[in-house]
Amino acid sequence: MNTDLNTRDSAFFIFNKFYAKLDNSLGDLHEKDTTIKYDSLIVDSNHHVLTLSPKLAMYYQKLTGNGFKIYMSEGYTYIGEDRDFVARWFYSYVSSPVKECLIQLNKEDKEGFEEDAGITISPKQLVDRAVWWEKFAVEYPNTIITDEAQDSWKNYTTTLLEGMDNTPVIKIGGTTLDDYYKTAYKYLQSNYPDTKTNTIISPYFKLMLKKEKNKADALLKEYQHKGILM
């Protein structure tokens, strides 16, 4: 990578840290401000918002013009980064690896991930994400984005093995794997047999299929001790 691209990537990440900090500040203001009907600013499936009052229209223009939009989760609104804004202003300037990463993050943002401590994407999507980040980190081992890519891989791999509160790996009240994870593990073995992700998950899957849950739990503790999981 040439020096100019290195400078551009570094500049983007300086902006990105400021962007995240500003997002947090807006989030704090959002929680305290009761004068704005934020749910009126939710974009529908056709990318339209409701007819707005002049005050709301001005607020909406300032918000979107500076790279933010309104999201809704569990019936509550919140302000978040607009990754299409990042695409519009930065894709043409950053290096290819950083652009690839930003495109993937935009895709994942649009697909979602969880709601109310439960996974909202399919088993296939979860596996595809873990493998995508694994391969990205391998292909680009020495970039400004590599550490974050590895963290993303670790996060998705951890979710595959530990689940979430409302999408548990083990069936509620039982000792066997939930069908969601059986599907994910089988898909991983069939489509990505030579990946590190599969190398880590397959031993756990085999133990659970043999109903050796104690050994499977011990394996997870070993992974945690080694820093493989979050």
PDB file of C-alpha atoms in Angstrom:
ATOM      1  CA  MET A   1       0.000   0.000   0.000  1.00  0.00           C
ATOM      2  CA  ASN A   2       1.423   3.377  -0.924  1.00  0.00           C
ATOM      3  CA  THR A   3       1.998   6.180   1.537  1.00  0.00           C
ATOM      4  CA  ASP A   4      -0.935   8.229   0.233  1.00  0.00           C
ATOM      5  CA  LEU A   5      -3.415   5.408   0.885  1.00  0.00           C
ATOM      6  CA  ASN A   6      -1.939   4.826   4.330  1.00  0.00           C
ATOM      7  CA  THR A   7      -2.518   8.497   5.110  1.00  0.00           C
ATOM      8  CA  ARG A   8      -6.083   8.349   3.805  1.00  0.00           C
ATOM      9  CA  ASP A   9      -6.874   5.236   5.839  1.00  0.00           C
ATOM     10  CA  SER A  10      -5.395   6.800   8.962  1.00  0.00           C
ATOM     11  CA  ALA A  11      -7.384   9.976   8.372  1.00  0.00           C
ATOM     12  CA  PHE A  12     -10.580   7.965   7.970  1.00  0.00           C
ATOM     13  CA  PHE A  13     -10.030   6.168  11.262  1.00  0.00           C
ATOM     14  CA  ILE A  14      -9.454   9.475  13.034  1.00  0.00           C
ATOM     15  CA  PHE A  15     -12.786  10.607  11.608  1.00  0.00           C
ATOM     16  CA  ASN A  16     -14.399   7.283  12.545  1.00  0.00           C
ATOM     17  CA  LYS A  17     -13.425   7.666  16.202  1.00  0.00           C
ATOM     18  CA  PHE A  18     -14.900  11.168  16.224  1.00  0.00           C
ATOM     19  CA  TYR A  19     -18.005   9.840  14.420  1.00  0.00           C
ATOM     20  CA  ALA A  20     -18.527   7.183  17.109  1.00  0.00           C
ATOM     21  CA  LYS A  21     -17.987   9.729  19.882  1.00  0.00           C
ATOM     22  CA  LEU A  22     -20.508  12.082  18.305  1.00  0.00           C
ATOM     23  CA  ASP A  23     -22.949   9.186  17.943  1.00  0.00           C
ATOM     24  CA  ASN A  24     -22.697   8.516  21.686  1.00  0.00           C
ATOM     25  CA  SER A  25     -23.248  12.187  22.491  1.00  0.00           C
ATOM     26  CA  LEU A  26     -26.310  12.352  20.244  1.00  0.00           C
ATOM     27  CA  GLY A  27     -27.590   9.205  21.895  1.00  0.00           C
ATOM     28  CA  ASP A  28     -27.359  10.846  25.312  1.00  0.00           C
ATOM     29  CA  LEU A  29     -29.239  13.909  24.060  1.00  0.00           C
ATOM     30  CA  HIS A  30     -31.851  11.691  22.422  1.00  0.00           C
ATOM     31  CA  GLU A  31     -32.644   9.992  25.713  1.00  0.00           C
ATOM     32  CA  LYS A  32     -33.174  13.325  27.462  1.00  0.00           C
ATOM     33  CA  ASP A  33     -35.059  15.183  24.723  1.00  0.00           C
ATOM     34  CA  THR A  34     -38.829  14.695  24.928  1.00  0.00           C
ATOM     35  CA  THR A  35     -39.726  17.524  22.523  1.00  0.00           C
ATOM     36  CA  ILE A  36     -39.066  15.561  19.330  1.00  0.00           C
ATOM     37  CA  LYS A  37     -41.244  12.706  18.090  1.00  0.00           C
ATOM     38  CA  TYR A  38     -38.356  10.588  16.891  1.00  0.00           C
ATOM     39  CA  ASP A  39     -40.549   7.739  15.665  1.00  0.00           C
ATOM     40  CA  SER A  40     -41.836  10.120  12.964  1.00  0.00           C
ATOM     41  CA  LEU A  41     -38.322  10.101  11.514  1.00  0.00           C
ATOM     42  CA  ILE A  42     -38.140   6.334  10.950  1.00  0.00           C
ATOM     43  CA  VAL A  43     -37.540   5.590   7.275  1.00  0.00           C
ATOM     44  CA  ASP A  44     -39.993   3.062   5.793  1.00  0.00           C
ATOM     45  CA  SER A  45     -39.158   0.222   3.385  1.00  0.00           C
ATOM     46  CA  ASN A  46     -39.339   2.679   0.468  1.00  0.00           C
ATOM     47  CA  HIS A  47     -36.886   5.048   2.185  1.00  0.00           C
ATOM     48  CA  HIS A  48     -39.609   7.598   2.888  1.00  0.00           C
ATOM     49  CA  VAL A  49     -40.464   9.429   6.097  1.00  0.00           C
ATOM     50  CA  LEU A  50     -43.818  10.863   7.144  1.00  0.00           C
ATOM     51  CA  THR A  51     -44.792  14.437   6.320  1.00  0.00           C
ATOM     52  CA  LEU A  52     -42.955  16.449   8.948  1.00  0.00           C
ATOM     53  CA  SER A  53     -43.482  19.734  10.707  1.00  0.00           C
ATOM     54  CA  PRO A  54     -40.950  22.470   9.805  1.00  0.00           C
ATOM     55  CA  LYS A  55     -39.105  21.865  13.089  1.00  0.00           C
ATOM     56  CA  LEU A  56     -38.883  18.108  12.541  1.00  0.00           C
ATOM     57  CA  ALA A  57     -37.951  18.558   8.882  1.00  0.00           C
ATOM     58  CA  MET A  58     -35.064  20.848   9.830  1.00  0.00           C
ATOM     59  CA  TYR A  59     -33.895  18.424  12.511  1.00  0.00           C
ATOM     60  CA  TYR A  60     -34.116  15.504  10.065  1.00  0.00           C
ATOM     61  CA  GLN A  61     -32.084  17.380   7.452  1.00  0.00           C
ATOM     62  CA  LYS A  62     -29.359  18.222   9.974  1.00  0.00           C
ATOM     63  CA  LEU A  63     -29.286  14.658  11.239  1.00  0.00           C
ATOM     64  CA  THR A  64     -29.050  12.967   7.835  1.00  0.00           C
ATOM     65  CA  GLY A  65     -26.790  15.651   6.406  1.00  0.00           C
ATOM     66  CA  ASN A  66     -24.229  14.864   9.090  1.00  0.00           C
ATOM     67  CA  GLY A  67     -24.316  11.088   8.735  1.00  0.00           C
ATOM     68  CA  PHE A  68     -26.912   9.903  11.240  1.00  0.00           C
ATOM     69  CA  LYS A  69     -30.367   8.370  11.157  1.00  0.00           C
ATOM     70  CA  ILE A  70     -33.066   7.128  13.501  1.00  0.00           C
ATOM     71  CA  TYR A  71     -33.296   3.423  14.296  1.00  0.00           C
ATOM     72  CA  MET A  72     -35.863   1.537  16.334  1.00  0.00           C
ATOM     73  CA  SER A  73     -35.281  -1.474  18.585  1.00  0.00           C
ATOM     74  CA  GLU A  74     -37.668  -3.108  21.054  1.00  0.00           C
ATOM     75  CA  GLY A  75     -40.134  -0.290  20.493  1.00  0.00           C
ATOM     76  CA  TYR A  76     -37.624   2.457  21.307  1.00  0.00           C
ATOM     77  CA  THR A  77     -35.872   4.834  18.934  1.00  0.00           C
ATOM     78  CA  TYR A  78     -32.192   5.676  18.962  1.00  0.00           C
ATOM     79  CA  ILE A  79     -29.748   7.622  16.827  1.00  0.00           C
ATOM     80  CA  GLY A  80     -27.119   5.668  14.932  1.00  0.00           C
ATOM     81  CA  GLU A  81     -24.484   6.068  12.263  1.00  0.00           C
ATOM     82  CA  ASP A  82     -25.653   6.027   8.649  1.00  0.00           C
ATOM     83  CA  ARG A  83     -23.254   3.752   6.790  1.00  0.00           C
ATOM     84  CA  ASP A  84     -24.577   4.935   3.432  1.00  0.00           C
ATOM     85  CA  PHE A  85     -23.202   8.349   4.425  1.00  0.00           C
ATOM     86  CA  VAL A  86     -19.801   6.712   4.962  1.00  0.00           C
ATOM     87  CA  ALA A  87     -20.108   4.997   1.573  1.00  0.00           C
ATOM     88  CA  ARG A  88     -20.921   8.257  -0.173  1.00  0.00           C
ATOM     89  CA  TRP A  89     -18.068  10.253   1.311  1.00  0.00           C
ATOM     90  CA  PHE A  90     -15.247   7.788   1.953  1.00  0.00           C
ATOM     91  CA  TYR A  91     -15.340   4.691  -0.278  1.00  0.00           C
ATOM     92  CA  SER A  92     -13.548   6.443  -3.136  1.00  0.00           C
ATOM     93  CA  TYR A  93     -10.698   7.613  -0.894  1.00  0.00           C
ATOM     94  CA  VAL A  94      -9.722   4.688   1.330  1.00  0.00           C
ATOM     95  CA  SER A  95      -7.680   1.634   0.368  1.00  0.00           C
ATOM     96  CA  SER A  96      -9.278  -1.505  -1.090  1.00  0.00           C
ATOM     97  CA  PRO A  97      -9.096  -3.492   2.185  1.00  0.00           C
ATOM     98  CA  VAL A  98     -10.736  -0.703   4.188  1.00  0.00           C
ATOM     99  CA  LYS A  99     -13.406  -0.259   1.504  1.00  0.00           C
ATOM    100  CA  GLU A 100     -14.145  -4.014   1.551  1.00  0.00           C
ATOM    101  CA  CYS A 101     -14.492  -3.870   5.305  1.00  0.00           C
ATOM    102  CA  LEU A 102     -16.821  -0.861   5.189  1.00  0.00           C
ATOM    103  CA  ILE A 103     -19.001  -2.502   2.548  1.00  0.00           C
ATOM    104  CA  GLN A 104     -19.335  -5.597   4.741  1.00  0.00           C
ATOM    105  CA  LEU A 105     -20.186  -3.489   7.800  1.00  0.00           C
ATOM    106  CA  ASN A 106     -22.846  -1.661   5.790  1.00  0.00           C
ATOM    107  CA  LYS A 107     -24.324  -4.981   4.649  1.00  0.00           C
ATOM    108  CA  GLU A 108     -24.405  -6.322   8.203  1.00  0.00           C
ATOM    109  CA  ASP A 109     -25.937  -3.118   9.511  1.00  0.00           C
ATOM    110  CA  LYS A 110     -28.795  -3.399   7.002  1.00  0.00           C
ATOM    111  CA  GLU A 111     -29.368  -7.084   7.777  1.00  0.00           C
ATOM    112  CA  GLY A 112     -29.354  -6.529  11.534  1.00  0.00           C
ATOM    113  CA  PHE A 113     -28.069  -9.018  14.084  1.00  0.00           C
ATOM    114  CA  GLU A 114     -30.029  -9.141  17.317  1.00  0.00           C
ATOM    115  CA  GLU A 115     -33.170  -7.850  18.976  1.00  0.00           C
ATOM    116  CA  ASP A 116     -34.075  -8.166  22.640  1.00  0.00           C
ATOM    117  CA  ALA A 117     -30.988 -10.364  23.287  1.00  0.00           C
ATOM    118  CA  GLY A 118     -31.999 -12.776  20.537  1.00  0.00           C
ATOM    119  CA  ILE A 119     -30.357 -13.421  17.159  1.00  0.00           C
ATOM    120  CA  THR A 120     -32.413 -12.123  14.227  1.00  0.00           C
ATOM    121  CA  ILE A 121     -30.325 -13.386  11.308  1.00  0.00           C
ATOM    122  CA  SER A 122     -30.359 -16.916   9.905  1.00  0.00           C
ATOM    123  CA  PRO A 123     -27.831 -19.624  10.885  1.00  0.00           C
ATOM    124  CA  LYS A 124     -26.347 -19.333   7.393  1.00  0.00           C
ATOM    125  CA  GLN A 125     -25.874 -15.577   7.718  1.00  0.00           C
ATOM    126  CA  LEU A 126     -24.198 -15.959  11.105  1.00  0.00           C
ATOM    127  CA  VAL A 127     -21.734 -18.520   9.758  1.00  0.00           C
ATOM    128  CA  ASP A 128     -21.079 -16.516   6.597  1.00  0.00           C
ATOM    129  CA  ARG A 129     -20.199 -13.481   8.694  1.00  0.00           C
ATOM    130  CA  ALA A 130     -17.775 -15.378  10.918  1.00  0.00           C
ATOM    131  CA  VAL A 131     -16.015 -16.884   7.917  1.00  0.00           C
ATOM    132  CA  TRP A 132     -15.978 -13.599   6.003  1.00  0.00           C
ATOM    133  CA  TRP A 133     -14.099 -11.852   8.816  1.00  0.00           C
ATOM    134  CA  GLU A 134     -11.744 -14.799   9.254  1.00  0.00           C
ATOM    135  CA  LYS A 135     -10.821 -14.753   5.569  1.00  0.00           C
ATOM    136  CA  PHE A 136     -10.511 -10.981   5.520  1.00  0.00           C
ATOM    137  CA  ALA A 137      -8.022 -11.009   8.409  1.00  0.00           C
ATOM    138  CA  VAL A 138      -6.009 -13.738   6.694  1.00  0.00           C
ATOM    139  CA  GLU A 139      -5.971 -11.934   3.350  1.00  0.00           C
ATOM    140  CA  TYR A 140      -5.013  -8.591   4.912  1.00  0.00           C
ATOM    141  CA  PRO A 141      -2.830  -9.428   7.937  1.00  0.00           C
ATOM    142  CA  ASN A 142      -1.067  -6.083   8.306  1.00  0.00           C
ATOM    143  CA  THR A 143      -3.607  -3.347   7.707  1.00  0.00           C
ATOM    144  CA  ILE A 144      -5.099  -0.674   9.926  1.00  0.00           C
ATOM    145  CA  ILE A 145      -8.339  -2.679   9.980  1.00  0.00           C
ATOM    146  CA  THR A 146      -6.918  -6.160  10.717  1.00  0.00           C
ATOM    147  CA  ASP A 147      -7.354  -6.048  14.491  1.00  0.00           C
ATOM    148  CA  GLU A 148     -10.989  -5.004  14.155  1.00  0.00           C
ATOM    149  CA  ALA A 149     -11.549  -7.772  11.617  1.00  0.00           C
ATOM    150  CA  GLN A 150     -10.157 -10.321  14.047  1.00  0.00           C
ATOM    151  CA  ASP A 151     -12.393  -8.949  16.795  1.00  0.00           C
ATOM    152  CA  SER A 152     -15.426  -9.268  14.507  1.00  0.00           C
ATOM    153  CA  TRP A 153     -14.497 -12.875  13.733  1.00  0.00           C
ATOM    154  CA  LYS A 154     -14.061 -13.626  17.424  1.00  0.00           C
ATOM    155  CA  ASN A 155     -17.403 -12.014  18.243  1.00  0.00           C
ATOM    156  CA  TYR A 156     -19.323 -14.066  15.681  1.00  0.00           C
ATOM    157  CA  THR A 157     -17.483 -17.270  16.584  1.00  0.00           C
ATOM    158  CA  THR A 158     -18.263 -16.670  20.238  1.00  0.00           C
ATOM    159  CA  THR A 159     -21.931 -16.209  19.358  1.00  0.00           C
ATOM    160  CA  LEU A 160     -21.886 -19.489  17.438  1.00  0.00           C
ATOM    161  CA  LEU A 161     -20.567 -21.323  20.484  1.00  0.00           C
ATOM    162  CA  GLU A 162     -22.168 -19.442  23.361  1.00  0.00           C
ATOM    163  CA  GLY A 163     -25.338 -18.056  21.802  1.00  0.00           C
ATOM    164  CA  MET A 164     -27.371 -15.219  23.299  1.00  0.00           C
ATOM    165  CA  ASP A 165     -29.808 -15.037  26.204  1.00  0.00           C
ATOM    166  CA  ASN A 166     -32.885 -15.439  24.006  1.00  0.00           C
ATOM    167  CA  THR A 167     -31.213 -17.636  21.395  1.00  0.00           C
ATOM    168  CA  PRO A 168     -29.368 -20.146  23.606  1.00  0.00           C
ATOM    169  CA  VAL A 169     -27.102 -22.843  22.183  1.00  0.00           C
ATOM    170  CA  ILE A 170     -28.627 -25.472  24.455  1.00  0.00           C
ATOM    171  CA  LYS A 171     -32.376 -26.049  24.280  1.00  0.00           C
ATOM    172  CA  ILE A 172     -34.140 -24.430  27.208  1.00  0.00           C
ATOM    173  CA  GLY A 173     -34.617 -26.991  29.952  1.00  0.00           C
ATOM    174  CA  GLY A 174     -32.533 -29.589  28.130  1.00  0.00           C
ATOM    175  CA  THR A 175     -28.983 -30.674  27.402  1.00  0.00           C
ATOM    176  CA  THR A 176     -29.043 -30.913  23.606  1.00  0.00           C
ATOM    177  CA  LEU A 177     -28.210 -28.401  20.913  1.00  0.00           C
ATOM    178  CA  ASP A 178     -30.869 -26.011  19.718  1.00  0.00           C
ATOM    179  CA  ASP A 179     -31.822 -26.583  16.066  1.00  0.00           C
ATOM    180  CA  TYR A 180     -30.563 -23.106  15.125  1.00  0.00           C
ATOM    181  CA  TYR A 181     -26.994 -24.079  16.026  1.00  0.00           C
ATOM    182  CA  LYS A 182     -27.237 -27.575  14.578  1.00  0.00           C
ATOM    183  CA  THR A 183     -28.156 -25.952  11.280  1.00  0.00           C
ATOM    184  CA  ALA A 184     -25.313 -23.450  11.599  1.00  0.00           C
ATOM    185  CA  TYR A 185     -22.697 -26.090  12.441  1.00  0.00           C
ATOM    186  CA  LYS A 186     -23.778 -28.400   9.606  1.00  0.00           C
ATOM    187  CA  TYR A 187     -23.709 -25.522   7.151  1.00  0.00           C
ATOM    188  CA  LEU A 188     -20.233 -24.550   8.372  1.00  0.00           C
ATOM    189  CA  GLN A 189     -18.899 -28.094   7.972  1.00  0.00           C
ATOM    190  CA  SER A 190     -20.394 -28.482   4.499  1.00  0.00           C
ATOM    191  CA  ASN A 191     -19.413 -25.119   3.059  1.00  0.00           C
ATOM    192  CA  TYR A 192     -16.274 -24.053   4.948  1.00  0.00           C
ATOM    193  CA  PRO A 193     -14.551 -27.268   6.088  1.00  0.00           C
ATOM    194  CA  ASP A 194     -11.008 -25.875   5.894  1.00  0.00           C
ATOM    195  CA  THR A 195     -11.570 -22.713   7.919  1.00  0.00           C
ATOM    196  CA  LYS A 196     -10.298 -21.911  11.382  1.00  0.00           C
ATOM    197  CA  THR A 197     -13.913 -21.293  12.369  1.00  0.00           C
ATOM    198  CA  ASN A 198     -14.799 -24.885  11.538  1.00  0.00           C
ATOM    199  CA  THR A 199     -11.658 -26.219  13.234  1.00  0.00           C
ATOM    200  CA  ILE A 200     -12.790 -24.559  16.459  1.00  0.00           C
ATOM    201  CA  ILE A 201     -16.490 -25.417  16.283  1.00  0.00           C
ATOM    202  CA  SER A 202     -16.366 -28.988  14.963  1.00  0.00           C
ATOM    203  CA  PRO A 203     -14.913 -30.566  18.159  1.00  0.00           C
ATOM    204  CA  TYR A 204     -17.640 -28.904  20.218  1.00  0.00           C
ATOM    205  CA  PHE A 205     -20.304 -30.068  17.754  1.00  0.00           C
ATOM    206  CA  LYS A 206     -19.045 -33.652  17.882  1.00  0.00           C
ATOM    207  CA  LEU A 207     -19.085 -33.719  21.661  1.00  0.00           C
ATOM    208  CA  MET A 208     -22.621 -32.362  21.772  1.00  0.00           C
ATOM    209  CA  LEU A 209     -23.810 -34.899  19.204  1.00  0.00           C
ATOM    210  CA  LYS A 210     -22.357 -37.636  21.418  1.00  0.00           C
ATOM    211  CA  LYS A 211     -24.214 -36.062  24.371  1.00  0.00           C
ATOM    212  CA  GLU A 212     -20.964 -35.372  26.200  1.00  0.00           C
ATOM    213  CA  LYS A 213     -22.012 -31.965  27.431  1.00  0.00           C
ATOM    214  CA  ASN A 214     -19.548 -31.857  30.333  1.00  0.00           C
ATOM    215  CA  LYS A 215     -16.643 -32.328  27.934  1.00  0.00           C
ATOM    216  CA  ALA A 216     -18.161 -29.756  25.570  1.00  0.00           C
ATOM    217  CA  ASP A 217     -18.411 -27.238  28.417  1.00  0.00           C
ATOM    218  CA  ALA A 218     -14.795 -27.951  29.374  1.00  0.00           C
ATOM    219  CA  LEU A 219     -13.754 -27.307  25.774  1.00  0.00           C
ATOM    220  CA  LEU A 220     -15.454 -23.914  25.824  1.00  0.00           C
ATOM    221  CA  LYS A 221     -13.624 -23.029  29.037  1.00  0.00           C
ATOM    222  CA  GLU A 222     -10.367 -24.022  27.351  1.00  0.00           C
ATOM    223  CA  TYR A 223     -11.186 -21.760  24.393  1.00  0.00           C
ATOM    224  CA  GLN A 224     -11.939 -18.906  26.778  1.00  0.00           C
ATOM    225  CA  HIS A 225      -8.691 -19.466  28.655  1.00  0.00           C
ATOM    226  CA  LYS A 226      -6.756 -19.362  25.376  1.00  0.00           C
ATOM    227  CA  GLY A 227      -8.477 -16.145  24.329  1.00  0.00           C
ATOM    228  CA  ILE A 228     -10.176 -17.729  21.328  1.00  0.00           C
ATOM    229  CA  LEU A 229     -13.589 -16.498  22.480  1.00  0.00           C
ATOM    230  CA  MET A 230     -14.655 -13.042  23.629  1.00  0.00           C
TER     231      MET A 230
END
